[in-house]
XYZ file of C-alpha atoms in Angstrom:
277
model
C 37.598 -16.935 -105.104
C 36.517 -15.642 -108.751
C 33.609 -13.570 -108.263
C 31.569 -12.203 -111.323
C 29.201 -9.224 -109.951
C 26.044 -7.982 -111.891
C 24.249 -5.704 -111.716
C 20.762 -5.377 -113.067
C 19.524 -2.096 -112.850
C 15.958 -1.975 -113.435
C 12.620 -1.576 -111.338
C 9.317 -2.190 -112.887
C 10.804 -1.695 -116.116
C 12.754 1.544 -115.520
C 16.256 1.897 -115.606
C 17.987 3.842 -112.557
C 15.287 4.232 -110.282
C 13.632 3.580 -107.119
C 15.098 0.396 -106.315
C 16.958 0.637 -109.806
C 19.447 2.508 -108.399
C 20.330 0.150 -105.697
C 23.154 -1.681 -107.457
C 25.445 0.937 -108.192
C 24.786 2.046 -104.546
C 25.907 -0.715 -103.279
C 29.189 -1.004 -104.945
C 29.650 2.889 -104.281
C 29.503 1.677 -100.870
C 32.517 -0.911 -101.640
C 31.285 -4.192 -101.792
C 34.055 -4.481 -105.186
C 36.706 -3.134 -102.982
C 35.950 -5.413 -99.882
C 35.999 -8.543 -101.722
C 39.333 -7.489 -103.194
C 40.606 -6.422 -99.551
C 39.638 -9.771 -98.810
C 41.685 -12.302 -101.159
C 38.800 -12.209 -104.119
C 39.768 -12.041 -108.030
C 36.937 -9.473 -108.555
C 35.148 -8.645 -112.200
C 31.769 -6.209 -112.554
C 29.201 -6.434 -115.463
C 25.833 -4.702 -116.405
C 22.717 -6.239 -117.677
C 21.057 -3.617 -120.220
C 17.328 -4.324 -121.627
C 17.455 -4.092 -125.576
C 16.225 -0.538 -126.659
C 12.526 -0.217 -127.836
C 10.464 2.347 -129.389
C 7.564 2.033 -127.723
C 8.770 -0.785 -124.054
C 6.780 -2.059 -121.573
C 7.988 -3.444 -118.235
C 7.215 -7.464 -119.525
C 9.361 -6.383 -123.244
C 11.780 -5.555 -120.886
C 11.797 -7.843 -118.212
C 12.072 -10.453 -121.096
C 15.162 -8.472 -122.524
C 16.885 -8.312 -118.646
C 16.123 -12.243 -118.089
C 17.194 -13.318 -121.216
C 20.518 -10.979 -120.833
C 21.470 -12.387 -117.294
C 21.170 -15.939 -118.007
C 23.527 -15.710 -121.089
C 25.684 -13.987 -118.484
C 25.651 -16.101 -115.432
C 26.226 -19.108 -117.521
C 29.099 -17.226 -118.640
C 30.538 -16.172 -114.950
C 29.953 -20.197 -113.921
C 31.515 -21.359 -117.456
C 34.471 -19.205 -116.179
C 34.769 -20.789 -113.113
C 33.377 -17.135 -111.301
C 30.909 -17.102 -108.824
C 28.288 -15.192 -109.616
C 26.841 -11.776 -107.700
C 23.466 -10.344 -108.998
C 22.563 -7.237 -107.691
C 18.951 -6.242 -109.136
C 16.320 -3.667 -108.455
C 13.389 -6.659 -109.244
C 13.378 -9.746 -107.663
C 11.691 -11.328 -110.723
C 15.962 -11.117 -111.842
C 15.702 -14.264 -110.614
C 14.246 -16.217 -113.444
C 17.667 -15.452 -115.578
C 19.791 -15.973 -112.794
C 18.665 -19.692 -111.528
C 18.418 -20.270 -115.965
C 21.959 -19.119 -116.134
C 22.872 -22.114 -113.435
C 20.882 -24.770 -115.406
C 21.454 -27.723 -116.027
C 20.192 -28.902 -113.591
C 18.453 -25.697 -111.451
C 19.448 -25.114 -108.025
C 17.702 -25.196 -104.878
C 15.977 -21.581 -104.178
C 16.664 -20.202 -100.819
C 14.698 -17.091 -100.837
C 14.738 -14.747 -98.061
C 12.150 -11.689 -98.205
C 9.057 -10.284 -96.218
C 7.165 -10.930 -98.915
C 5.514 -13.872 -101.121
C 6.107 -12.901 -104.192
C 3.367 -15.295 -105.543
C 0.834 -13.040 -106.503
C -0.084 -13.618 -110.108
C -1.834 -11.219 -113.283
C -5.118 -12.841 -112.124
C -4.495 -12.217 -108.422
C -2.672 -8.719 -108.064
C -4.044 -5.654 -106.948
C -1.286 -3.650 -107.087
C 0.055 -4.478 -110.860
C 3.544 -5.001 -109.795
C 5.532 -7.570 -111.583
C 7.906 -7.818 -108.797
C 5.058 -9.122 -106.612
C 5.120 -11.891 -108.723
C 8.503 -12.839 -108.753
C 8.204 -16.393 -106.990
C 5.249 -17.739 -109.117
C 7.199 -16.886 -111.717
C 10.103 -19.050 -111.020
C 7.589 -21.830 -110.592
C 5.743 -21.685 -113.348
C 2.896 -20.041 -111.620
C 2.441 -16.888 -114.440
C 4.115 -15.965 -117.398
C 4.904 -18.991 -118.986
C 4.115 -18.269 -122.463
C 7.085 -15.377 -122.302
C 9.207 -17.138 -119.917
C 9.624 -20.302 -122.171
C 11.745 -17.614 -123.941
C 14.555 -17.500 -121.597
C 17.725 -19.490 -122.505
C 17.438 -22.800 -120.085
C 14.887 -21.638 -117.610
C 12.463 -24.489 -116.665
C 10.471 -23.744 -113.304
C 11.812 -25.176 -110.399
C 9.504 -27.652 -108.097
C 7.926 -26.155 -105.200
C 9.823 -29.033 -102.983
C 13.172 -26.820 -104.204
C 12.059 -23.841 -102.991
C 12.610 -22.354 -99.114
C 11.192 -19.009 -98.387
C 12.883 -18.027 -95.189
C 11.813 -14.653 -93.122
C 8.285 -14.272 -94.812
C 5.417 -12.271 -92.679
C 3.942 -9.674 -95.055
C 0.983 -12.129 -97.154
C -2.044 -11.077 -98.457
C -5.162 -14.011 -98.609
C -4.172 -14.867 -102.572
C -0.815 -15.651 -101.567
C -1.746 -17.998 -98.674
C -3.801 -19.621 -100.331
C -1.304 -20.541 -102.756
C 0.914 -21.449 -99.713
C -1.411 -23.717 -98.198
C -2.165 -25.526 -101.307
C 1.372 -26.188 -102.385
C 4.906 -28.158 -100.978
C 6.540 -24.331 -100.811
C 8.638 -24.689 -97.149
C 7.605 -20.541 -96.302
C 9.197 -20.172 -92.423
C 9.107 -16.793 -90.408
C 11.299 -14.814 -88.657
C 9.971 -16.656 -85.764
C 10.629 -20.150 -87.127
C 14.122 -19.382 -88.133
C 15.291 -17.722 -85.302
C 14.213 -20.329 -83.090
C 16.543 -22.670 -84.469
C 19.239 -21.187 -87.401
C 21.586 -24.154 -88.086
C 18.339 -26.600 -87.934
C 16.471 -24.228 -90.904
C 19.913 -24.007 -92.960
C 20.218 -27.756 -92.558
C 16.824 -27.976 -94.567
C 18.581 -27.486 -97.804
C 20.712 -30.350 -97.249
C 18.591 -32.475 -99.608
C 20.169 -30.239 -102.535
C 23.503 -30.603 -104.439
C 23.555 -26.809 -104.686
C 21.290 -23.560 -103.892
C 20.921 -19.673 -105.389
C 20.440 -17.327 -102.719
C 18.094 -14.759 -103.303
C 18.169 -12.131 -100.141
C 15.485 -9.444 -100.841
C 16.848 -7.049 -98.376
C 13.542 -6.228 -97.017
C 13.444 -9.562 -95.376
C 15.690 -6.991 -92.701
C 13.721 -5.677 -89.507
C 12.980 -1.653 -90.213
C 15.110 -1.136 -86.665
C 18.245 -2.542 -89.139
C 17.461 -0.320 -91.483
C 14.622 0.345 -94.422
C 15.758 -1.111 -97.422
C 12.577 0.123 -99.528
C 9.237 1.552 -98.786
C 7.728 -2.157 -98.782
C 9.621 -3.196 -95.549
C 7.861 -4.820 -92.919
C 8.019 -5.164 -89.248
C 9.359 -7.560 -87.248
C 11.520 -9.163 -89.548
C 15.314 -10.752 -89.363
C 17.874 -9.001 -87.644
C 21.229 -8.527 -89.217
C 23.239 -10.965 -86.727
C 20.329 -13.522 -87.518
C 21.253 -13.315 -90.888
C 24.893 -13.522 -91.070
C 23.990 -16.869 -88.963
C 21.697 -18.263 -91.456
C 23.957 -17.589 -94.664
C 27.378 -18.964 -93.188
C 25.381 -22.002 -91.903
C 24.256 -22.702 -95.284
C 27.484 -22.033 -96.482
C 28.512 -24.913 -94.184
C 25.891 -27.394 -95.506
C 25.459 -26.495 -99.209
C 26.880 -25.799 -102.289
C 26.086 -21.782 -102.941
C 25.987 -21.424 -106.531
C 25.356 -17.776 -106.566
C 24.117 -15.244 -104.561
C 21.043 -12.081 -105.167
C 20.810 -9.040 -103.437
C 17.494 -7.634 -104.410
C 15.091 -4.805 -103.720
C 17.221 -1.959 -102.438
C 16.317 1.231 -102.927
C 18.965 4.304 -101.545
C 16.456 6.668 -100.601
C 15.221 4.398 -97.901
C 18.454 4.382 -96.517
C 20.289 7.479 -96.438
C 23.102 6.364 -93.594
C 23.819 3.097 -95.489
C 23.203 0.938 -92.981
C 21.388 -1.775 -95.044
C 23.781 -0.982 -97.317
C 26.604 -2.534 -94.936
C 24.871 -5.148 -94.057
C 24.161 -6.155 -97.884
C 27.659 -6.460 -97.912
C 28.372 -8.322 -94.650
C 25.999 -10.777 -95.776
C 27.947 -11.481 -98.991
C 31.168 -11.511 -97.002
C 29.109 -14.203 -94.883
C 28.805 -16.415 -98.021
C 31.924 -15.593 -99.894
C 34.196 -15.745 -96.843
């Protein structure tokens, strides 16, 4: 396989840090060199935010959204599959515009929502609002910006591994056609849950690696208890692979201090392996 991997840099606007620094972590670790080992035609690219005097984490996030789309459109007009590795899970956004037309089916796994909004949040953090962002929840004004991006439906959406809500967010939930399914839920039946994106020509895999259970390994100071375990993973993504078209693949959220011995690191890279074969 072509494989185009990108790597986004950037958390809550900063370049490098925290969860920033997760991408070139993860191909210090050898992901590049494992998918080579492995048969794959492999290229690397970074997404850079256009310099300001004076940014701010939306300038920026605007400048990083509009980048990757130009440059997943590019991998996929190259016949590459494309790898986004990205300290913010709102990457997203420029990912799923880069694979217009027409969007994919989101499967998203996580611990999180995601679907807090400016209105709603009490933390601030833009990442926190990553989901309602791809559905047209927040933002719009800016995101109408981004080359091709048109929120996807909530029916295209599946939010696999979620436990860690706050009342905002469930609200949303319960008001909306969003499939969210826990760790509980998918483990009880793995090839039945992958088989519930069989309604879609093709799917972008977002994998926040937090969606992990803390005994796998921390992959940022956000993780939550009781989540997937790596096996239960692998399961889920080569089922899918087995029912769907994967158009391209995320790895989101990982921050290197959390995770000195690199175990989520090699299961980050497992799990591609589980997609790309």
């Amino acid at each position: 396989m072509n494989i185009h991997i990108l790597t986004v840099p950037y958390d809550s606007g900063m370049y490098g840090v925290r969860m920033g620094a997760g991408p070139e972590r993860l191909l210090a670790c050898g992901l590049r060199e494992r998918l080579v080992t492995s048969g794959h035609d492999v290229s690397v690219g970074e997404i850079l935010a256009a310099s300001a005097e004076v940014p701010s984490e939306v300038d920026t996030a605007a400048s990083i959204l509009t980048g990757l789309s130009y440059s997943v459109s590019s991998a996929v007009g190259d016949n590459r599959f494309p790898i986004v590795l990205a300290g913010s899970c709102y990457s997203a956004v420029g990912t799923v515009a880069g694979l217009s037309p027409p969007h994919p089916g989101v499967v998203w796994f996580d611990s999180h929502g995601d679907l807090n909004t400016p209105e709603t949040t009490e933390s601030g953090f833009m990442d926190g609002m990553a989901v309602s962002m791809l559905t047209g929840r927040c933002w719009r004004t800016i995101l109408a910006k981004i080359p091709d991006f048109h929120p996807i439906p909530d029916e295209a959406l599946f939010m696999l591994g979620i436990r860690d809500l706050d009342s905002p967010e469930i609200d949303v939930i319960e008001r909306s056609n969003i499939s969210v399914l826990s760790p509980e839920r998918v483990r009880g039946d793995i090839v039945g849950v992958a088989s519930l994106a069989k309604s879609m020509d093709r799917v972008y895999v977002h994998l926040d690696l937090d969606v992990l259970d803390p005994t796998e390994g921390r992959a940022n100071a956000l993780a939550a208890p009781n989540g997937l375990h790596a096996d239960e993973l692998y399961g889920l993504l080569q089922a899918l692979r087995a029912q769907v078209d994967i158009a391209a693949i995320a790895l989101t959220a990982y921050d290197p201090r959390c995770d000195p011995q690199g175990k989520v690191a090699n299961v980050a890279i497992k799990a591609v392996e589980a997609v790309v074969g």
